[in-house]
PDB file of C-alpha atoms and ligand atoms in Angstrom:
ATOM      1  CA  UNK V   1      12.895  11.889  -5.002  1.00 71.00           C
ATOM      2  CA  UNK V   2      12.635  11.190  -8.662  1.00 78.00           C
ATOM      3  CA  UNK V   3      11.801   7.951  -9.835  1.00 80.00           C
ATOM      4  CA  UNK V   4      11.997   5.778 -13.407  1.00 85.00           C
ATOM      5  CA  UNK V   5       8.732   7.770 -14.902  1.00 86.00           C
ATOM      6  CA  UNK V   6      10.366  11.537 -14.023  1.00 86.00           C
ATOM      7  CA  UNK V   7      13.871  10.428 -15.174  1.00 89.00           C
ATOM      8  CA  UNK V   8      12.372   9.106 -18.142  1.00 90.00           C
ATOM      9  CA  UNK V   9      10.294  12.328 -19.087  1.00 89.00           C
ATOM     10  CA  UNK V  10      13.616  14.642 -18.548  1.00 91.00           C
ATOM     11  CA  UNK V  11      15.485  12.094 -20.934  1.00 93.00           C
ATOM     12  CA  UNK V  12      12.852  12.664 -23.629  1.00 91.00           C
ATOM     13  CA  UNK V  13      13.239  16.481 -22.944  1.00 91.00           C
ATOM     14  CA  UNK V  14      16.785  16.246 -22.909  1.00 94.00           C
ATOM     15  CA  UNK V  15      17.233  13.453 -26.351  1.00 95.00           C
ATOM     16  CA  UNK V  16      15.022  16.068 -28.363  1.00 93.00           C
ATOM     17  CA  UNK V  17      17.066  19.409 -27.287  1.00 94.00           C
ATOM     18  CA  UNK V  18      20.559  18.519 -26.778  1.00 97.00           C
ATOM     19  CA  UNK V  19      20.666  15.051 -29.290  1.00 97.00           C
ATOM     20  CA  UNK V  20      23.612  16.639 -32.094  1.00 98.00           C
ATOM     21  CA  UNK V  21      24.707  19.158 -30.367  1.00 98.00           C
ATOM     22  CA  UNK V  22      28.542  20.266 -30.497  1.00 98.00           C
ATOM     23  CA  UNK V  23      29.240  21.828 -26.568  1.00 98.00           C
ATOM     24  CA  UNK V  24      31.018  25.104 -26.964  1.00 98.00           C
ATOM     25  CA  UNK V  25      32.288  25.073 -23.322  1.00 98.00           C
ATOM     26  CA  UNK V  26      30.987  23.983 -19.625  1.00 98.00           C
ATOM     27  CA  UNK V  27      30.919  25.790 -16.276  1.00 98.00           C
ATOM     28  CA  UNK V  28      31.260  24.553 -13.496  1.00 97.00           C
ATOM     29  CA  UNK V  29      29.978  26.560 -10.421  1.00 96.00           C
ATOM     30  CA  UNK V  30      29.812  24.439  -7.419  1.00 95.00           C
ATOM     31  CA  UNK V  31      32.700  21.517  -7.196  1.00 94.00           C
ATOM     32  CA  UNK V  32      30.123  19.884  -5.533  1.00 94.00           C
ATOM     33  CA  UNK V  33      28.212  18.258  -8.435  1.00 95.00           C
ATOM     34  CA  UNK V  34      30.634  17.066 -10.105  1.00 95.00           C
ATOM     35  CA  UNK V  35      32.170  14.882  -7.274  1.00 95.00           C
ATOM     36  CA  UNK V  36      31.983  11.966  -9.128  1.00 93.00           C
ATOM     37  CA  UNK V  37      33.931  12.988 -11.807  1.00 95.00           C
ATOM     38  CA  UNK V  38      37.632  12.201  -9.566  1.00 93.00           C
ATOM     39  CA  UNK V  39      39.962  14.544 -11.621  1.00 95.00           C
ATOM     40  CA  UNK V  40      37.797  17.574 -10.813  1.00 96.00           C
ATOM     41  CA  UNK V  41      36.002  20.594 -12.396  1.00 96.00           C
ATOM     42  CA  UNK V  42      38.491  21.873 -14.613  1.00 97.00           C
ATOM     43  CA  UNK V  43      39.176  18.513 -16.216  1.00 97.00           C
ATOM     44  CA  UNK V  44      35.225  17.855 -16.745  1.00 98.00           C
ATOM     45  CA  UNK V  45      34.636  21.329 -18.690  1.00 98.00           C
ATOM     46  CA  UNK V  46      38.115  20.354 -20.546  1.00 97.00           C
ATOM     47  CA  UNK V  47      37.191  16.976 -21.647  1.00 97.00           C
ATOM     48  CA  UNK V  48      33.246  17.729 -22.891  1.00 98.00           C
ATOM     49  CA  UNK V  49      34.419  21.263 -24.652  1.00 98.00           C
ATOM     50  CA  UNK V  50      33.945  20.372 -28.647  1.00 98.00           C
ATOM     51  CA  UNK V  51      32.282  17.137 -28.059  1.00 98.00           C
ATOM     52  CA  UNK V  52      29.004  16.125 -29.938  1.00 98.00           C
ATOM     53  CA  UNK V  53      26.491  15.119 -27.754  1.00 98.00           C
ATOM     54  CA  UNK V  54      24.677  11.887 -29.593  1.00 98.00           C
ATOM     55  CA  UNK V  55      21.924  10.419 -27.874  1.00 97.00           C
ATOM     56  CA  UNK V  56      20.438  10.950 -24.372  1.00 97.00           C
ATOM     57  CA  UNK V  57      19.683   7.220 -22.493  1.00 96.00           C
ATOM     58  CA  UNK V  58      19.196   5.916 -19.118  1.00 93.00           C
ATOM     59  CA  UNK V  59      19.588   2.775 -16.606  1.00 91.00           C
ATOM     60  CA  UNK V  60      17.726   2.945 -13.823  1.00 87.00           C
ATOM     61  CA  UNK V  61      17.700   6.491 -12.189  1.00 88.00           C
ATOM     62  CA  UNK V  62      20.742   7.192 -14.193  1.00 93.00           C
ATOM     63  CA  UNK V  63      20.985   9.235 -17.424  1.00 95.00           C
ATOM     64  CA  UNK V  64      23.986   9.720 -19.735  1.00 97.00           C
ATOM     65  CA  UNK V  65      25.166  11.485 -22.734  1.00 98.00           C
ATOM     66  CA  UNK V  66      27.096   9.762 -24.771  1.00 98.00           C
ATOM     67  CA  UNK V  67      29.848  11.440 -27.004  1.00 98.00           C
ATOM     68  CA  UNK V  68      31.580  11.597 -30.436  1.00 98.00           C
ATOM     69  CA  UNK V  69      34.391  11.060 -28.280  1.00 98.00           C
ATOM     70  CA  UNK V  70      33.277   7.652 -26.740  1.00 98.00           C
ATOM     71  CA  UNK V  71      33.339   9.085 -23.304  1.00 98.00           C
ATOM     72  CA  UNK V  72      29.825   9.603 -21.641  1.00 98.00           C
ATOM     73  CA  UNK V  73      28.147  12.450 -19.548  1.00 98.00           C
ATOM     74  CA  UNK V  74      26.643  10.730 -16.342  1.00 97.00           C
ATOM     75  CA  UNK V  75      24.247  11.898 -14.499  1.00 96.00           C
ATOM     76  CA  UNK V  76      22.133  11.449 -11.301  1.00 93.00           C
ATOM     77  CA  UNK V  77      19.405  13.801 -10.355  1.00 89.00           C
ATOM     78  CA  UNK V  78      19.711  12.721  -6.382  1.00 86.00           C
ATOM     79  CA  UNK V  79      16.596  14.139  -4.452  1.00 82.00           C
ATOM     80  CA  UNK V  80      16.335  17.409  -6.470  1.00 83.00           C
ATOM     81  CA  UNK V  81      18.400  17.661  -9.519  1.00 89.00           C
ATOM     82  CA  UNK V  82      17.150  19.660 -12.493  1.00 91.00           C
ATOM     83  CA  UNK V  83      18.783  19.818 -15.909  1.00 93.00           C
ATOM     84  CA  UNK V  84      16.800  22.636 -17.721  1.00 93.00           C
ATOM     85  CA  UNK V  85      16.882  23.731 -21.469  1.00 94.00           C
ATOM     86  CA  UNK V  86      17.234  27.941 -20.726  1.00 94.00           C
ATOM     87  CA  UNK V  87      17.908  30.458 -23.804  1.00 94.00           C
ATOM     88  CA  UNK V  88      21.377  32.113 -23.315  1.00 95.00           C
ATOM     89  CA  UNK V  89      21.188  35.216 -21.111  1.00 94.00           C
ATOM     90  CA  UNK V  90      18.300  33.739 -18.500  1.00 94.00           C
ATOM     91  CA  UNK V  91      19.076  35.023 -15.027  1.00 96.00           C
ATOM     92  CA  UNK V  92      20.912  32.454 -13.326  1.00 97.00           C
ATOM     93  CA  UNK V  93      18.713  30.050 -10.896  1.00 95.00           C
ATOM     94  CA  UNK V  94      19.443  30.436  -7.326  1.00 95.00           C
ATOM     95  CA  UNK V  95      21.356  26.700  -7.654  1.00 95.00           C
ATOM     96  CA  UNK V  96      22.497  26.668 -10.918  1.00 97.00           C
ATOM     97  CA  UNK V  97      25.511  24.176 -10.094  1.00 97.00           C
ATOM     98  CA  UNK V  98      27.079  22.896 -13.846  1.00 97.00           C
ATOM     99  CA  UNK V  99      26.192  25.221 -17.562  1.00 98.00           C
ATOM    100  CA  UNK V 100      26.825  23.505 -20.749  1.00 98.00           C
ATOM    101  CA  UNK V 101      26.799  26.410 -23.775  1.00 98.00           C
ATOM    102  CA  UNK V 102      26.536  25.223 -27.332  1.00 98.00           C
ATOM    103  CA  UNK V 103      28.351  25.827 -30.330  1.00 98.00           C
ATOM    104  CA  UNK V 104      25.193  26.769 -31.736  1.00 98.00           C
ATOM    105  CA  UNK V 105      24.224  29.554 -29.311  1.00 95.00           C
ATOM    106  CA  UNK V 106      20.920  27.867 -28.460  1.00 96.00           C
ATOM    107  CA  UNK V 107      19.662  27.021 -25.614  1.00 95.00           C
ATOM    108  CA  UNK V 108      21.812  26.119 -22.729  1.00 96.00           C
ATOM    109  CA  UNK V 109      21.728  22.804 -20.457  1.00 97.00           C
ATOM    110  CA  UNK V 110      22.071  23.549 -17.036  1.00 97.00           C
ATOM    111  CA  UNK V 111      22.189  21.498 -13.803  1.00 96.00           C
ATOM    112  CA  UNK V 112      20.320  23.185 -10.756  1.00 95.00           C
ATOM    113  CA  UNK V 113      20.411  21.376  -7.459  1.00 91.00           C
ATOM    114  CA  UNK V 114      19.280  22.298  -4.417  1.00 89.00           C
ATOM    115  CA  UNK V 115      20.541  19.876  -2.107  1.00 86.00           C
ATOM    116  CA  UNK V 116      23.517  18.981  -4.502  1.00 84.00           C
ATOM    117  CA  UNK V 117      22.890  14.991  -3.543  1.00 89.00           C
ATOM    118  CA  UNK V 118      22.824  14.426  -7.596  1.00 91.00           C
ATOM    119  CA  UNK V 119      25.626  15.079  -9.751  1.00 95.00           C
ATOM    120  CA  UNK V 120      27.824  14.763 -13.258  1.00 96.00           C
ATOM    121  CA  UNK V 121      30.635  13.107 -14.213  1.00 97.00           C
ATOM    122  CA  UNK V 122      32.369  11.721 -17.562  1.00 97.00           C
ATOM    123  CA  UNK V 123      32.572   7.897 -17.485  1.00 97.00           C
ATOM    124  CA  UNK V 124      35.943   7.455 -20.088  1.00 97.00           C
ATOM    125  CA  UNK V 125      34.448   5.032 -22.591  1.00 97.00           C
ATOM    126  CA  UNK V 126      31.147   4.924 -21.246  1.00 97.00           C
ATOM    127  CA  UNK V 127      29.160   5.813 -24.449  1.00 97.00           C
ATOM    128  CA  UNK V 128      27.392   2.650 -24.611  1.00 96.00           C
ATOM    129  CA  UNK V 129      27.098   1.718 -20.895  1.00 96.00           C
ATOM    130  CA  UNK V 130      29.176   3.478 -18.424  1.00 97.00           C
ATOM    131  CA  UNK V 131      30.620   0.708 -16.038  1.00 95.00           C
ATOM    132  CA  UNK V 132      29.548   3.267 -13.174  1.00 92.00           C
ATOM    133  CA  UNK V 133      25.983   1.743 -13.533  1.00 92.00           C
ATOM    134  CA  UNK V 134      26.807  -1.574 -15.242  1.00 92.00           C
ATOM    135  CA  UNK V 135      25.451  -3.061 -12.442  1.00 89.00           C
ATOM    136  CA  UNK V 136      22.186  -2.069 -12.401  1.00 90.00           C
ATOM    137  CA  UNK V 137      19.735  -3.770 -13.966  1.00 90.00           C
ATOM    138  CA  UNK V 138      17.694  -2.986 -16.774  1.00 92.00           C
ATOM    139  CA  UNK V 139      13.913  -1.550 -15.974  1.00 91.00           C
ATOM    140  CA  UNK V 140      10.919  -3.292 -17.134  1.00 92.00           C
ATOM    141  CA  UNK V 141       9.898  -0.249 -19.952  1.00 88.00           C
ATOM    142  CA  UNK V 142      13.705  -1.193 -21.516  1.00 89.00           C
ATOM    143  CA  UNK V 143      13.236  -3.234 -24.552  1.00 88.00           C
ATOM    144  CA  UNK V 144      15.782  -6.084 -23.524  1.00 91.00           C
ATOM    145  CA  UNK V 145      14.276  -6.565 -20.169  1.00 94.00           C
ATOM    146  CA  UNK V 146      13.758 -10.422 -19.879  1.00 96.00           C
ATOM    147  CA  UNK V 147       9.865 -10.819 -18.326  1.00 97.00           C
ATOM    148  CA  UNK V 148      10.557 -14.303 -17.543  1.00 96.00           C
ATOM    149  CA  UNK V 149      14.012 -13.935 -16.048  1.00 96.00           C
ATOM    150  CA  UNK V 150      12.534 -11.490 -13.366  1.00 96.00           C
ATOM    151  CA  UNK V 151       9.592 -13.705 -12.641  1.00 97.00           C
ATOM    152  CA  UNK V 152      12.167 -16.462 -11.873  1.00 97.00           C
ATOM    153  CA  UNK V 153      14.427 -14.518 -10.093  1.00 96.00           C
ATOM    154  CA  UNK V 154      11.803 -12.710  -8.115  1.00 96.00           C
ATOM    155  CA  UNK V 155      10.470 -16.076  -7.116  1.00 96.00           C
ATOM    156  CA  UNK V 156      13.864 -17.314  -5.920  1.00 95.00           C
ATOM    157  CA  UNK V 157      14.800 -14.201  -3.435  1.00 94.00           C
ATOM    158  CA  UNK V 158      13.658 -15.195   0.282  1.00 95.00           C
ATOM    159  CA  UNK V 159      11.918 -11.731   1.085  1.00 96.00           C
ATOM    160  CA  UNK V 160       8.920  -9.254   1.162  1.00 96.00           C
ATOM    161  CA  UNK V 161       7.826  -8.417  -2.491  1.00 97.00           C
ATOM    162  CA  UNK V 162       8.025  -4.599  -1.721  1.00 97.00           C
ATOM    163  CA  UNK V 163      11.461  -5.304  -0.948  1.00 97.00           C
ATOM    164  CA  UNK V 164      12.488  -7.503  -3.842  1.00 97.00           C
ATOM    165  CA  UNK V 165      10.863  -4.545  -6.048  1.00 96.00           C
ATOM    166  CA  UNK V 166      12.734  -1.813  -4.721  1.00 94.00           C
ATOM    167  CA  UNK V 167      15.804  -4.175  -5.425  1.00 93.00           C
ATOM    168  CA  UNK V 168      17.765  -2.172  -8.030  1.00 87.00           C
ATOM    169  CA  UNK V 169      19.905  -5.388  -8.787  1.00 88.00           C
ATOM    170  CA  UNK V 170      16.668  -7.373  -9.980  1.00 93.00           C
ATOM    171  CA  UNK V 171      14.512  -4.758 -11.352  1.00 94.00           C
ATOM    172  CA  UNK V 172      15.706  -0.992 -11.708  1.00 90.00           C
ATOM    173  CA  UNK V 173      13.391   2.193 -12.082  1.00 86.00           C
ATOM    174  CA  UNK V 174      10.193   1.269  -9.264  1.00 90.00           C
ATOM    175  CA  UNK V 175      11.021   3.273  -6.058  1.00 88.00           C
ATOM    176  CA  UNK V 176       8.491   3.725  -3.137  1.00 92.00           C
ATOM    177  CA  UNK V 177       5.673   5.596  -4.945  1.00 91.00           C
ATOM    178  CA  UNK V 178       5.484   3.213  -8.130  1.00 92.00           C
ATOM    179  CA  UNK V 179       5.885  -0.367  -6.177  1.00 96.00           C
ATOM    180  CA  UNK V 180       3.090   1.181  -3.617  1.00 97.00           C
ATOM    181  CA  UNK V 181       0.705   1.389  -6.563  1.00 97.00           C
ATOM    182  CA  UNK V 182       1.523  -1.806  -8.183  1.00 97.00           C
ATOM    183  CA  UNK V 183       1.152  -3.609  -5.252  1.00 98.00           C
ATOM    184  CA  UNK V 184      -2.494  -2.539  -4.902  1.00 98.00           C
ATOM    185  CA  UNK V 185      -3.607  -3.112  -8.068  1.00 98.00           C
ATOM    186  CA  UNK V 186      -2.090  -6.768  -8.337  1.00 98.00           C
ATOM    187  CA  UNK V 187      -3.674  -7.119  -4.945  1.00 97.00           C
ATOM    188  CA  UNK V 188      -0.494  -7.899  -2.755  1.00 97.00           C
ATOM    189  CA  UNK V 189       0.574  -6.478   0.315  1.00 97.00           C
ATOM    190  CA  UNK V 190       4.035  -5.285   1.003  1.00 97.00           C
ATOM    191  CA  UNK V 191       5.065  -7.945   3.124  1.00 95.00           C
ATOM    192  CA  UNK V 192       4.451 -11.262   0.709  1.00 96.00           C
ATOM    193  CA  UNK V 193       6.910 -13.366   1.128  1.00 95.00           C
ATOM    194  CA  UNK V 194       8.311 -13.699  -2.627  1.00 96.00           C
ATOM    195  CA  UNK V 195       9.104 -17.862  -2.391  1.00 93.00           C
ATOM    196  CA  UNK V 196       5.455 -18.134  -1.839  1.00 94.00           C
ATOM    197  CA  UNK V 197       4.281 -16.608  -4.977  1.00 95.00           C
ATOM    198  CA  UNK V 198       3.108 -18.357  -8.251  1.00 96.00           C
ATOM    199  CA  UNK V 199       3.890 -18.309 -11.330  1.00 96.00           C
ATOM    200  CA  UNK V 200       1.158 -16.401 -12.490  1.00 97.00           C
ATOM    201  CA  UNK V 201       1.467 -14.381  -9.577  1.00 96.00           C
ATOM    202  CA  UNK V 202       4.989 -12.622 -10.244  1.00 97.00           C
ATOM    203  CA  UNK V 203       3.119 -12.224 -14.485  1.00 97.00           C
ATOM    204  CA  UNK V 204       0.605 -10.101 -12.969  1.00 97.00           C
ATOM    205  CA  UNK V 205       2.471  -8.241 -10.723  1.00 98.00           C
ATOM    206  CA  UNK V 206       5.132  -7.007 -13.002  1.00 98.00           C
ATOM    207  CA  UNK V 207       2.227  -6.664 -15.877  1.00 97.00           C
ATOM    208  CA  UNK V 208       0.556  -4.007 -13.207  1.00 97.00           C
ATOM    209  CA  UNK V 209       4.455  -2.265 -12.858  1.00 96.00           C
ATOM    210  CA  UNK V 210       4.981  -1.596 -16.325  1.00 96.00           C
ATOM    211  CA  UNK V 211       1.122  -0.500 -16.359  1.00 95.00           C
ATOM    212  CA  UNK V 212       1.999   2.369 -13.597  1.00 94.00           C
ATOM    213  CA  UNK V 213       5.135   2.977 -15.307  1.00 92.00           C
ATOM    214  CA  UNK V 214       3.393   3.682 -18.594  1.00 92.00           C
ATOM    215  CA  UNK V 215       0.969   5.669 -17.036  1.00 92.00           C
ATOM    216  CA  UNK V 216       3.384   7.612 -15.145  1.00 89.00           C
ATOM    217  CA  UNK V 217       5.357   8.456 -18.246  1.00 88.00           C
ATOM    218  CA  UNK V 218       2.282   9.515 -20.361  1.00 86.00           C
ATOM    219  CA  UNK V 219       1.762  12.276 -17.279  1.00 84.00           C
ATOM    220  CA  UNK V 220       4.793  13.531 -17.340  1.00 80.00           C
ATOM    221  CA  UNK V 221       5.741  11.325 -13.407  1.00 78.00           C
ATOM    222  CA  UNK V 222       4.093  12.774 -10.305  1.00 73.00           C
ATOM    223  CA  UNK V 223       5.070  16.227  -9.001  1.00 63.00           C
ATOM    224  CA  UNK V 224       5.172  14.785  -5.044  1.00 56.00           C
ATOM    225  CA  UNK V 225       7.987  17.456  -5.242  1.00 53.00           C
ATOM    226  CA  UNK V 226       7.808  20.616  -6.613  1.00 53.00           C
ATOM    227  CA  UNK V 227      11.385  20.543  -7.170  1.00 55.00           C
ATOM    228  CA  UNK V 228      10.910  17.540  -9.810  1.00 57.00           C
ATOM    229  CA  UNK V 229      10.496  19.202 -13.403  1.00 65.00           C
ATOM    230  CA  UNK V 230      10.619  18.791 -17.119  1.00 69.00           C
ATOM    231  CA  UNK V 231      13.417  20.466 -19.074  1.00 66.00           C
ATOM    232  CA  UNK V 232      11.056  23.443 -19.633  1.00 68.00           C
ATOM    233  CA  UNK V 233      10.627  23.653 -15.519  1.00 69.00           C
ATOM    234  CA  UNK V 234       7.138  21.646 -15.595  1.00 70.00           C
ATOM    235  CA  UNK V 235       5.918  19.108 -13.247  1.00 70.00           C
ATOM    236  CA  UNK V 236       3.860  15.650 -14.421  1.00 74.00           C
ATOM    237  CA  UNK V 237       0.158  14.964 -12.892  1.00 73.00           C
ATOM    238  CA  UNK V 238       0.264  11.602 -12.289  1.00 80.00           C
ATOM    239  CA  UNK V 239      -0.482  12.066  -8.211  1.00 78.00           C
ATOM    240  CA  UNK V 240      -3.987  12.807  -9.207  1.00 77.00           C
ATOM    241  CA  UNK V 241      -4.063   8.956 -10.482  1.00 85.00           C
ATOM    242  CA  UNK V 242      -2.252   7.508  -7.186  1.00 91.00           C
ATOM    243  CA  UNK V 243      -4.773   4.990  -5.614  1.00 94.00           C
ATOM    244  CA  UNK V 244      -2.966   4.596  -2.955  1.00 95.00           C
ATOM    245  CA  UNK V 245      -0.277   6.130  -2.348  1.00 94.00           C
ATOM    246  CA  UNK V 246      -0.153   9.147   0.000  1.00 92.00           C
ATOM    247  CA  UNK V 247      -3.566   8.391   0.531  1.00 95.00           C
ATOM    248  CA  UNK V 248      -3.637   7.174   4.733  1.00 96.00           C
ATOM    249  CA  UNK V 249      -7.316   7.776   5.899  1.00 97.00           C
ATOM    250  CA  UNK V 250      -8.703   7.957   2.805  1.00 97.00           C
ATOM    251  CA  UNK V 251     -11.528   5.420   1.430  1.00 97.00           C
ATOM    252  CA  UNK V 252      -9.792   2.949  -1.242  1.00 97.00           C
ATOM    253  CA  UNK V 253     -11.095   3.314  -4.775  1.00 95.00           C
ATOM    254  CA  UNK V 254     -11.713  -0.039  -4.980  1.00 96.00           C
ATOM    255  CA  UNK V 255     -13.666  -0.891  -1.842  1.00 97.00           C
ATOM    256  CA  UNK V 256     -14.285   2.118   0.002  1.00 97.00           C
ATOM    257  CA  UNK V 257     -12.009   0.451   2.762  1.00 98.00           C
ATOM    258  CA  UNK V 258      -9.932   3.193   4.532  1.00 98.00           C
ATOM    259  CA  UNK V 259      -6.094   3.179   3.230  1.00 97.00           C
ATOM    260  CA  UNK V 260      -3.500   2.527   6.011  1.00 97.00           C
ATOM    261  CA  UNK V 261       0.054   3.303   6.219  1.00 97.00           C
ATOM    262  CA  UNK V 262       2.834   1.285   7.914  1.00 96.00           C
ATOM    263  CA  UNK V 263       6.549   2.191   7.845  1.00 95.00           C
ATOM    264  CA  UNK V 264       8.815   0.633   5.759  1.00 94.00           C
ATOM    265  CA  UNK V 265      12.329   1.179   5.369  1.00 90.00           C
ATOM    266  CA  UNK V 266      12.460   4.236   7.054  1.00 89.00           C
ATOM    267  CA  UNK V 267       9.720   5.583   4.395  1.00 91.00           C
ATOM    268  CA  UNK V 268       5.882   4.138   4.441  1.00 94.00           C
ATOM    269  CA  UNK V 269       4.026   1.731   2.636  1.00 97.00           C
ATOM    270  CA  UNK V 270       0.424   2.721   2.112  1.00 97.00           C
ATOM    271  CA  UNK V 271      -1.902  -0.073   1.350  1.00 97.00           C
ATOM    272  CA  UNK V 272      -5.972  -1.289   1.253  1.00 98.00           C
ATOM    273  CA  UNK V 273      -5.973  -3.811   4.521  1.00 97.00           C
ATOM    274  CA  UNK V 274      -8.536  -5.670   2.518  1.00 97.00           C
ATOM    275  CA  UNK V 275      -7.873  -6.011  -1.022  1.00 97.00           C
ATOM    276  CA  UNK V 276      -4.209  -6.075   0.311  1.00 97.00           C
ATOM    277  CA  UNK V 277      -4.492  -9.301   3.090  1.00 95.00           C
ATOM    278  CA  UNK V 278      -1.254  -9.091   5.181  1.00 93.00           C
ATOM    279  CA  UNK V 279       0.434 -12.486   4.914  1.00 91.00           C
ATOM    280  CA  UNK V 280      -0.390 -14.651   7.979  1.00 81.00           C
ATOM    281  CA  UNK V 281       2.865 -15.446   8.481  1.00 67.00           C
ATOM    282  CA  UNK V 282       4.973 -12.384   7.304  1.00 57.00           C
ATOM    283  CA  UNK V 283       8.893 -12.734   6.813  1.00 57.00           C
ATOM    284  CA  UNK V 284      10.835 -11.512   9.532  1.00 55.00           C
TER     285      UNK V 284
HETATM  286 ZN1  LIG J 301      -9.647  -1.902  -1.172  1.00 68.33          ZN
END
């Protein structure tokens, strides 16, 4: 599944080819991805024909679009969403689901989805912050993220740190991959109960997850799935900088210590057992 450093690296894709651009008209081809959007297909290709695109930004896993209008696009790329830049007349992809065409008879934005878990919608409005993902909070690369809000708030919640970190209310954007590898380089396993971490403790930790985040972005995110891509249908290389991650049996980079994996949340946590001590007394 696509996490902050993917989304982020389609939203640069996307801001520099569709930022400006008038949409001529919009296709929808499966009723399916546009779900969301309540008054249907036919109303979502009515609404966005003639509308200036602006600006491409995100919250979370969430990207939208917003409009001259003051309405939004919305979008979710679910477990294997794509939104591709493709010159006019490209054979259709197998799962092309939603086509935008441009006034300008460039390149068209389409939605391909396997699985069709993501989706579009317009949010009415929603051009600054569609109230569909009010609610999430902001990620630690977004410039008004408050560092010492989240190390207060972090220290507050009465759980495992993976879990507080996977918490999209507290912190959006780290998903199993990203928290995995933060974890090991700040040292902490999983299961750390947050109330018993310092100060300086919760610093270091979120230093080390906007680190990995940074990193992840540079590489374009980590093609775990070759259905992940750019707009122009490439995948990142950050999995060949994963320490951990995906790495059971393997010797740690740090220590040599074989990596071990333990499930978690009906997905794994892989971890060093001994730069990564399991808490003595771990939260139940
Ligand atoms: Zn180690």
């Amino acid at each position: 599944m696509p996490e902050l450093p993917e989304v982020e690296t389609v939203r640069q894709g996307l801001a520099q080819w569709v930022t400006g651009r008038r949409i001529d008209s919009v296709e929808v081809r499966h009723p399916r991805a546009v779900r969301r959007h309540v008054p249907g297909g036919a109303h979502f290709a009515d609404v966005l024909a003639g509308r200036t695109i602006l600006d491409v930004r995100r919250r979370g896993k969430y990207l939208w679009l917003p409009l001259d209008s003051g309405d939004a696009v919305v979008g979710h790329l679910g477990m294997s969403g794509q939104l591709l830049l493709q010159p006019p007349g490209t054979p259709d992809e197998t799962h092309l689901r939603v086509r935008f065409r441009f006034a300008d008879d460039g390149p068209e934005l389409r939605f391909v989805d396997q699985r069709t878990f993501g989706g579009l919608a317009v949010s009415e409005g929603g051009a600054d912050l569609p109230a569909e993902i009010a609610h999430i909070a902001r990620d630690p690369m977004d410039p008004e993220f408050s560092d010492e809000a989240f190390v207060a708030a972090l220290r507050r919640r009465r759980t495992e740190v993976k879990r507080a970190l996977l918490d999209q209310t507290l912190i959006s954007g780290v998903g199993n991959i990203y928290a995995d590898e933060s974890l090991w380089r700040a040292k902490l396993h999983w299961a750390r109960p947050t109330e018993t971490m310092t100060r300086p403790a919760a610093r270091l930790l979120l230093g080390h997850v906007k680190d990995v985040l940074t990193e992840a972005i540079g590489a374009g995110g980590t093609s775990f799935d070759a259905l992940y891509v750019n707009v122009n249908g490439e995948s990142g290389y950050f999995d060949r900088s994963l320490a951990v991650y995906g790495r059971e049996g393997e010797p740690c980079n740090r220590c040599a210590t074989i990596v071990r994996r333990d499930p978690f949340m009906n997905r794994s946590s892989f971890t060093c057992p001994k730069c990564q001590r399991r808490p003595r007394r771990p939260r139940l």
